[in-house]
PDB file of C-alpha atoms in Angstrom:
ATOM      1  CA  MET A 201      25.007  34.200  -9.929  1.00 47.00           C
ATOM      2  CA  HIS A 202      21.879  34.219  -7.794  1.00 50.00           C
ATOM      3  CA  ARG A 203      18.711  32.431  -8.727  1.00 56.00           C
ATOM      4  CA  ALA A 204      15.448  34.091  -7.779  1.00 56.00           C
ATOM      5  CA  LEU A 205      13.118  32.054  -5.609  1.00 66.00           C
ATOM      6  CA  THR A 206       9.357  32.274  -5.844  1.00 71.00           C
ATOM      7  CA  VAL A 207       7.187  32.144  -2.728  1.00 77.00           C
ATOM      8  CA  GLN A 208       4.284  29.815  -3.361  1.00 80.00           C
ATOM      9  CA  GLN A 209       1.126  29.302  -1.350  1.00 82.00           C
ATOM     10  CA  THR A 210      -1.170  26.342  -0.983  1.00 84.00           C
ATOM     11  CA  GLY A 211      -4.689  25.998   0.266  1.00 83.00           C
ATOM     12  CA  LEU A 212      -5.592  24.242   3.489  1.00 82.00           C
ATOM     13  CA  PHE A 213      -4.761  20.540   3.589  1.00 80.00           C
ATOM     14  CA  SER A 214      -4.673  17.723   6.118  1.00 81.00           C
ATOM     15  CA  ARG A 215      -2.245  14.899   6.739  1.00 79.00           C
ATOM     16  CA  ASN A 216      -4.507  12.657   4.688  1.00 81.00           C
ATOM     17  CA  ASN A 217      -5.079  14.738   1.560  1.00 82.00           C
ATOM     18  CA  ALA A 218      -1.744  16.511   1.078  1.00 84.00           C
ATOM     19  CA  THR A 219      -0.461  16.242  -2.486  1.00 83.00           C
ATOM     20  CA  GLY A 220       2.788  16.777  -4.357  1.00 83.00           C
ATOM     21  CA  ASP A 221       5.759  17.850  -2.264  1.00 84.00           C
ATOM     22  CA  PHE A 222       3.457  18.458   0.703  1.00 83.00           C
ATOM     23  CA  SER A 223       2.776  14.725   0.987  1.00 86.00           C
ATOM     24  CA  ASN A 224       6.454  14.206   1.817  1.00 86.00           C
ATOM     25  CA  ALA A 225       6.779  12.812   5.361  1.00 87.00           C
ATOM     26  CA  GLN A 226       9.354  15.463   6.382  1.00 87.00           C
ATOM     27  CA  VAL A 227       7.158  18.260   5.075  1.00 86.00           C
ATOM     28  CA  LEU A 228       4.109  16.937   6.948  1.00 87.00           C
ATOM     29  CA  VAL A 229       6.054  16.785  10.199  1.00 87.00           C
ATOM     30  CA  GLN A 230       7.028  20.458   9.817  1.00 85.00           C
ATOM     31  CA  ALA A 231       3.611  21.561   8.558  1.00 85.00           C
ATOM     32  CA  PHE A 232       1.869  20.203  11.656  1.00 85.00           C
ATOM     33  CA  ASN A 233       4.570  21.219  14.119  1.00 85.00           C
ATOM     34  CA  VAL A 234       2.844  23.082  16.967  1.00 85.00           C
ATOM     35  CA  ASP A 235       5.777  25.406  17.726  1.00 83.00           C
ATOM     36  CA  LEU A 236       6.192  26.339  14.080  1.00 81.00           C
ATOM     37  CA  ARG A 237       2.501  27.143  13.833  1.00 81.00           C
ATOM     38  CA  GLN A 238       2.237  29.159  17.011  1.00 83.00           C
ATOM     39  CA  ASP A 239       5.431  31.180  16.501  1.00 81.00           C
ATOM     40  CA  GLN A 240       4.673  31.910  12.820  1.00 81.00           C
ATOM     41  CA  MET A 241       8.250  31.021  11.923  1.00 83.00           C
ATOM     42  CA  ASN A 242       9.840  29.522   8.860  1.00 86.00           C
ATOM     43  CA  SER A 243      10.710  25.847   9.055  1.00 86.00           C
ATOM     44  CA  GLU A 244      14.179  24.418   8.810  1.00 85.00           C
ATOM     45  CA  VAL A 245      15.399  23.626   5.298  1.00 87.00           C
ATOM     46  CA  ILE A 246      13.713  20.414   4.175  1.00 87.00           C
ATOM     47  CA  GLU A 247      15.701  18.357   1.677  1.00 86.00           C
ATOM     48  CA  LEU A 248      13.313  16.673  -0.743  1.00 84.00           C
ATOM     49  CA  SER A 249      16.116  15.429  -2.984  1.00 82.00           C
ATOM     50  CA  PRO A 250      19.779  16.268  -3.596  1.00 78.00           C
ATOM     51  CA  GLU A 251      18.627  18.943  -6.052  1.00 79.00           C
ATOM     52  CA  LYS A 252      15.476  20.173  -4.338  1.00 83.00           C
ATOM     53  CA  VAL A 253      14.857  21.779  -0.956  1.00 85.00           C
ATOM     54  CA  MET A 254      12.010  23.777   0.504  1.00 85.00           C
ATOM     55  CA  VAL A 255      11.158  25.941   3.488  1.00 87.00           C
ATOM     56  CA  ILE A 256       7.576  26.228   4.661  1.00 85.00           C
ATOM     57  CA  ARG A 257       5.628  28.607   6.876  1.00 87.00           C
ATOM     58  CA  VAL A 258       2.176  27.966   8.289  1.00 86.00           C
ATOM     59  CA  ASN A 259       0.006  31.042   7.711  1.00 84.00           C
ATOM     60  CA  ASP A 260      -3.321  29.508   8.637  1.00 84.00           C
ATOM     61  CA  TYR A 261      -4.462  26.526  10.666  1.00 81.00           C
ATOM     62  CA  ARG A 262      -7.908  25.215  11.406  1.00 78.00           C
ATOM     63  CA  PRO A 263      -8.381  22.556  14.086  1.00 77.00           C
ATOM     64  CA  GLN A 264      -9.969  19.293  13.126  1.00 72.00           C
ATOM     65  CA  SER A 265     -13.723  19.305  13.384  1.00 71.00           C
ATOM     66  CA  ALA A 266     -16.437  16.794  12.706  1.00 70.00           C
ATOM     67  CA  LYS A 267     -18.393  17.357   9.511  1.00 71.00           C
ATOM     68  CA  ALA A 268     -22.147  17.202   9.350  1.00 74.00           C
ATOM     69  CA  LEU A 269     -23.456  13.743   8.535  1.00 75.00           C
ATOM     70  CA  ALA A 270     -25.037  15.035   5.321  1.00 80.00           C
ATOM     71  CA  GLU A 271     -21.583  16.083   4.070  1.00 78.00           C
ATOM     72  CA  VAL A 272     -19.948  12.711   4.614  1.00 79.00           C
ATOM     73  CA  LYS A 273     -22.854  10.324   4.226  1.00 84.00           C
ATOM     74  CA  ASP A 274     -21.964   9.331   0.646  1.00 86.00           C
ATOM     75  CA  ASP A 275     -18.311   8.748   1.585  1.00 85.00           C
ATOM     76  CA  ILE A 276     -19.366   6.644   4.566  1.00 86.00           C
ATOM     77  CA  VAL A 277     -21.675   4.534   2.430  1.00 89.00           C
ATOM     78  CA  VAL A 278     -18.891   3.930  -0.105  1.00 88.00           C
ATOM     79  CA  ARG A 279     -16.384   3.042   2.621  1.00 87.00           C
ATOM     80  CA  LEU A 280     -18.746   0.694   4.447  1.00 90.00           C
ATOM     81  CA  THR A 281     -19.801  -0.946   1.176  1.00 91.00           C
ATOM     82  CA  ARG A 282     -16.141  -1.510   0.279  1.00 88.00           C
ATOM     83  CA  GLU A 283     -15.375  -2.927   3.722  1.00 90.00           C
ATOM     84  CA  LYS A 284     -18.348  -5.302   3.538  1.00 92.00           C
ATOM     85  CA  ALA A 285     -17.354  -6.417   0.034  1.00 90.00           C
ATOM     86  CA  THR A 286     -13.790  -7.073   1.184  1.00 90.00           C
ATOM     87  CA  ALA A 287     -14.997  -9.032   4.208  1.00 92.00           C
ATOM     88  CA  ALA A 288     -17.332 -11.090   2.016  1.00 92.00           C
ATOM     89  CA  ALA A 289     -14.532 -11.778  -0.489  1.00 91.00           C
ATOM     90  CA  ASN A 290     -12.202 -12.934   2.289  1.00 92.00           C
ATOM     91  CA  GLU A 291     -14.896 -15.196   3.719  1.00 94.00           C
ATOM     92  CA  TYR A 292     -15.540 -16.634   0.246  1.00 93.00           C
ATOM     93  CA  ILE A 293     -11.841 -17.350  -0.370  1.00 93.00           C
ATOM     94  CA  ASP A 294     -11.456 -18.876   3.097  1.00 94.00           C
ATOM     95  CA  GLY A 295     -14.392 -21.150   2.304  1.00 94.00           C
ATOM     96  CA  LEU A 296     -12.785 -22.258  -0.950  1.00 94.00           C
ATOM     97  CA  ILE A 297      -9.500 -23.044   0.781  1.00 94.00           C
ATOM     98  CA  THR A 298     -11.298 -25.036   3.486  1.00 94.00           C
ATOM     99  CA  ALA A 299     -13.208 -26.995   0.850  1.00 94.00           C
ATOM    100  CA  LEU A 300     -10.065 -27.714  -1.160  1.00 93.00           C
ATOM    101  CA  GLU A 301      -8.185 -28.842   1.951  1.00 92.00           C
ATOM    102  CA  SER A 302     -10.957 -31.349   2.632  1.00 92.00           C
ATOM    103  CA  GLY A 303     -10.738 -32.685  -0.923  1.00 91.00           C
ATOM    104  CA  ALA A 304     -14.088 -31.259  -2.077  1.00 93.00           C
ATOM    105  CA  ASP A 305     -14.841 -30.194  -5.642  1.00 92.00           C
ATOM    106  CA  ILE A 306     -15.323 -26.413  -5.796  1.00 92.00           C
ATOM    107  CA  SER A 307     -16.293 -26.194  -9.474  1.00 91.00           C
ATOM    108  CA  GLU A 308     -19.877 -25.214  -8.641  1.00 90.00           C
ATOM    109  CA  GLN A 309     -18.761 -22.531  -6.185  1.00 89.00           C
ATOM    110  CA  LEU A 310     -16.409 -21.075  -8.789  1.00 90.00           C
ATOM    111  CA  SER A 311     -19.005 -21.147 -11.579  1.00 89.00           C
ATOM    112  CA  THR A 312     -21.436 -19.132  -9.438  1.00 87.00           C
ATOM    113  CA  TYR A 313     -19.242 -16.066  -9.990  1.00 85.00           C
ATOM    114  CA  ASP A 314     -17.708 -17.251 -13.267  1.00 88.00           C
ATOM    115  CA  PHE A 315     -14.335 -17.725 -11.540  1.00 89.00           C
ATOM    116  CA  SER A 316     -11.671 -20.201 -12.586  1.00 88.00           C
ATOM    117  CA  PHE A 317      -8.075 -21.112 -11.856  1.00 89.00           C
ATOM    118  CA  SER A 318      -5.470 -19.870 -14.320  1.00 88.00           C
ATOM    119  CA  GLU A 319      -2.976 -22.248 -15.880  1.00 89.00           C
ATOM    120  CA  PRO A 320      -0.025 -23.046 -13.575  1.00 88.00           C
ATOM    121  CA  VAL A 321       2.910 -20.688 -14.025  1.00 87.00           C
ATOM    122  CA  THR A 322       6.495 -20.792 -12.794  1.00 87.00           C
ATOM    123  CA  VAL A 323       7.808 -17.773 -10.933  1.00 84.00           C
ATOM    124  CA  SER A 324      11.229 -16.981  -9.574  1.00 79.00           C
ATOM    125  CA  ARG A 325      12.776 -14.186  -7.577  1.00 72.00           C
ATOM    126  CA  MET A 326      14.265 -12.891 -10.797  1.00 69.00           C
ATOM    127  CA  ASP A 327      11.061 -13.295 -12.803  1.00 75.00           C
ATOM    128  CA  PRO A 328       8.033 -12.684 -10.539  1.00 74.00           C
ATOM    129  CA  GLY A 329       5.633 -12.736 -13.468  1.00 76.00           C
ATOM    130  CA  ALA A 330       2.573 -10.510 -13.798  1.00 73.00           C
ATOM    131  CA  SER A 331       1.938 -10.247 -10.053  1.00 82.00           C
ATOM    132  CA  PRO A 332       4.946  -9.348  -7.863  1.00 83.00           C
ATOM    133  CA  GLU A 333       2.757  -9.432  -4.735  1.00 87.00           C
ATOM    134  CA  ILE A 334       1.852 -13.070  -5.429  1.00 88.00           C
ATOM    135  CA  ALA A 335       5.504 -13.916  -6.122  1.00 86.00           C
ATOM    136  CA  ARG A 336       6.555 -12.390  -2.788  1.00 87.00           C
ATOM    137  CA  GLU A 337       3.913 -14.408  -0.925  1.00 89.00           C
ATOM    138  CA  VAL A 338       4.827 -17.650  -2.708  1.00 89.00           C
ATOM    139  CA  PHE A 339       8.396 -17.462  -1.405  1.00 88.00           C
ATOM    140  CA  THR A 340       7.096 -17.351   2.180  1.00 89.00           C
ATOM    141  CA  MET A 341       4.958 -20.482   1.798  1.00 90.00           C
ATOM    142  CA  ALA A 342       5.948 -23.930   3.008  1.00 91.00           C
ATOM    143  CA  LYS A 343       7.350 -26.297   0.396  1.00 90.00           C
ATOM    144  CA  PRO A 344       4.774 -28.901  -0.707  1.00 90.00           C
ATOM    145  CA  THR A 345       5.700 -32.508   0.027  1.00 87.00           C
ATOM    146  CA  GLY A 346       4.717 -35.397  -2.190  1.00 84.00           C
ATOM    147  CA  SER A 347       1.410 -34.680  -3.923  1.00 85.00           C
ATOM    148  CA  SER A 348       0.292 -32.105  -1.368  1.00 90.00           C
ATOM    149  CA  VAL A 349      -0.584 -28.523  -2.322  1.00 92.00           C
ATOM    150  CA  GLU A 350      -0.007 -25.392  -0.260  1.00 93.00           C
ATOM    151  CA  ARG A 351      -2.712 -22.718  -0.481  1.00 93.00           C
ATOM    152  CA  THR A 352      -3.114 -19.131   0.652  1.00 93.00           C
ATOM    153  CA  LYS A 353      -4.850 -15.906  -0.301  1.00 93.00           C
ATOM    154  CA  VAL A 354      -3.096 -12.732  -1.432  1.00 91.00           C
ATOM    155  CA  ASP A 355      -4.340  -9.148  -1.424  1.00 89.00           C
ATOM    156  CA  LEU A 356      -3.555  -7.618  -4.814  1.00 86.00           C
ATOM    157  CA  LEU A 357      -2.706  -3.975  -5.421  1.00 81.00           C
ATOM    158  CA  ASN A 358      -5.861  -3.498  -7.497  1.00 82.00           C
ATOM    159  CA  GLY A 359      -8.043  -4.414  -4.503  1.00 83.00           C
ATOM    160  CA  ASN A 360      -8.798  -7.977  -5.607  1.00 87.00           C
ATOM    161  CA  ILE A 361      -7.986 -11.108  -3.617  1.00 90.00           C
ATOM    162  CA  ALA A 362      -6.272 -14.077  -5.243  1.00 90.00           C
ATOM    163  CA  LEU A 363      -6.410 -17.717  -4.168  1.00 93.00           C
ATOM    164  CA  VAL A 364      -2.908 -19.095  -4.747  1.00 92.00           C
ATOM    165  CA  GLU A 365      -1.880 -22.741  -4.937  1.00 92.00           C
ATOM    166  CA  LEU A 366       1.769 -23.723  -4.669  1.00 92.00           C
ATOM    167  CA  LEU A 367       2.100 -27.037  -6.494  1.00 91.00           C
ATOM    168  CA  SER A 368       5.853 -27.624  -6.358  1.00 90.00           C
ATOM    169  CA  VAL A 369       9.220 -26.001  -5.770  1.00 88.00           C
ATOM    170  CA  THR A 370      12.149 -26.407  -8.150  1.00 83.00           C
ATOM    171  CA  GLU A 371      15.503 -26.350  -6.450  1.00 77.00           C
ATOM    172  CA  VAL A 372      18.191 -24.296  -8.186  1.00 69.00           C
ATOM    173  CA  ALA A 373      21.785 -25.486  -8.145  1.00 65.00           C
ATOM    174  CA  THR A 374      23.757 -23.253  -5.793  1.00 63.00           C
ATOM    175  CA  ASP A 375      27.011 -23.725  -7.702  1.00 61.00           C
ATOM    176  CA  VAL A 376      25.634 -22.135 -10.885  1.00 61.00           C
ATOM    177  CA  LEU A 377      26.182 -18.398 -11.130  1.00 64.00           C
ATOM    178  CA  PRO A 378      23.300 -16.334 -12.555  1.00 65.00           C
ATOM    179  CA  SER A 379      23.696 -14.695 -15.930  1.00 68.00           C
ATOM    180  CA  ALA A 380      24.024 -10.930 -16.330  1.00 72.00           C
ATOM    181  CA  ALA A 381      20.359 -10.711 -17.360  1.00 71.00           C
ATOM    182  CA  GLU A 382      19.258 -12.745 -14.319  1.00 67.00           C
ATOM    183  CA  THR A 383      21.380 -10.582 -12.031  1.00 70.00           C
ATOM    184  CA  GLN A 384      19.735  -7.459 -13.461  1.00 72.00           C
ATOM    185  CA  GLN A 385      16.275  -8.953 -12.970  1.00 69.00           C
ATOM    186  CA  LEU A 386      17.074  -9.890  -9.377  1.00 68.00           C
ATOM    187  CA  SER A 387      18.398  -6.398  -8.697  1.00 71.00           C
ATOM    188  CA  GLN A 388      15.192  -4.861 -10.076  1.00 72.00           C
ATOM    189  CA  PHE A 389      13.082  -7.243  -7.993  1.00 68.00           C
ATOM    190  CA  VAL A 390      14.943  -6.280  -4.819  1.00 67.00           C
ATOM    191  CA  GLN A 391      14.580  -2.568  -5.617  1.00 71.00           C
ATOM    192  CA  ASN A 392      10.837  -2.945  -6.214  1.00 68.00           C
ATOM    193  CA  THR A 393      10.464  -4.870  -2.950  1.00 66.00           C
ATOM    194  CA  GLN A 394      12.383  -2.224  -1.006  1.00 66.00           C
ATOM    195  CA  ALA A 395      10.338   0.557  -2.610  1.00 68.00           C
ATOM    196  CA  ASP A 396       7.100  -1.194  -1.669  1.00 66.00           C
ATOM    197  CA  THR A 397       8.352  -1.717   1.896  1.00 64.00           C
ATOM    198  CA  SER A 398       9.321   1.956   2.181  1.00 65.00           C
ATOM    199  CA  TYR A 399       5.914   3.034   0.868  1.00 63.00           C
ATOM    200  CA  GLN A 400       4.090   0.827   3.367  1.00 67.00           C
ATOM    201  CA  ALA A 401       6.279   2.201   6.180  1.00 66.00           C
ATOM    202  CA  LEU A 402       5.432   5.764   5.111  1.00 63.00           C
ATOM    203  CA  ILE A 403       1.707   5.006   5.085  1.00 63.00           C
ATOM    204  CA  LYS A 404       1.934   3.529   8.598  1.00 64.00           C
ATOM    205  CA  LEU A 405       3.867   6.595   9.769  1.00 63.00           C
ATOM    206  CA  LEU A 406       1.246   8.972   8.397  1.00 62.00           C
ATOM    207  CA  GLN A 407      -1.572   6.915   9.866  1.00 59.00           C
ATOM    208  CA  ALA A 408       0.118   6.906  13.265  1.00 59.00           C
ATOM    209  CA  ARG A 409       0.403  10.696  13.228  1.00 57.00           C
ATOM    210  CA  ALA A 410      -3.062  11.353  11.851  1.00 54.00           C
ATOM    211  CA  ASP A 411      -6.037  12.291  13.951  1.00 54.00           C
ATOM    212  CA  ILE A 412      -8.964  10.689  12.177  1.00 48.00           C
ATOM    213  CA  VAL A 413     -12.586  11.128  13.276  1.00 49.00           C
ATOM    214  CA  TYR A 414     -15.306   8.972  11.724  1.00 45.00           C
ATOM    215  CA  PRO A 415     -18.957   9.993  12.228  1.00 46.00           C
ATOM    216  CA  VAL A 416     -21.143   7.241  13.642  1.00 44.00           C
ATOM    217  CA  VAL A 417     -24.192   6.268  11.598  1.00 43.00           C
ATOM    218  CA  GLU A 418     -27.074   5.129  13.744  1.00 42.00           C
TER     219      GLU A 418
END
């Protein structure tokens, strides 16, 4: 039995705005392959998953060109505003950490923006809590000694920045085997960490292969 295949077409896209299956790293490599484009040939079979493959052909290609400032002005303003806000937030958090390390009271600085510390919570590799990115960072921090406190800042997935204090570390007996539920939680934590690592690696790969031109605002 033969299954009919449908030839589908997509509009023009770049390495940065490809969506769906076309955002797959293997697909992008083929889509922007110079030989494939010039020879107007079909690509090799690209395996997206064990059940899904695709073959692509580049019918049209337009070289990268700089857009008029009027077209990108709003995007530039948004990007620069975001970058300035992020820089200001980092400077603010760094200032708080410096003040805390010197023993100063930061209550007034926190109240200016209606910020406050949350209640202390215990996290583990098997139970990272509400913020896996904070949990991952905590396990890279030095262990506090005596009454000391370790502090750092963490970039959250939602774009915010958290000031994290590590108050103490509870040692777990190495001769106690984890329960089935704890083993399942640890397995899920490892999978999530690997998935996040793979995603970050993909983003770096796409950025390395992208040709990005930013207009200069004078």
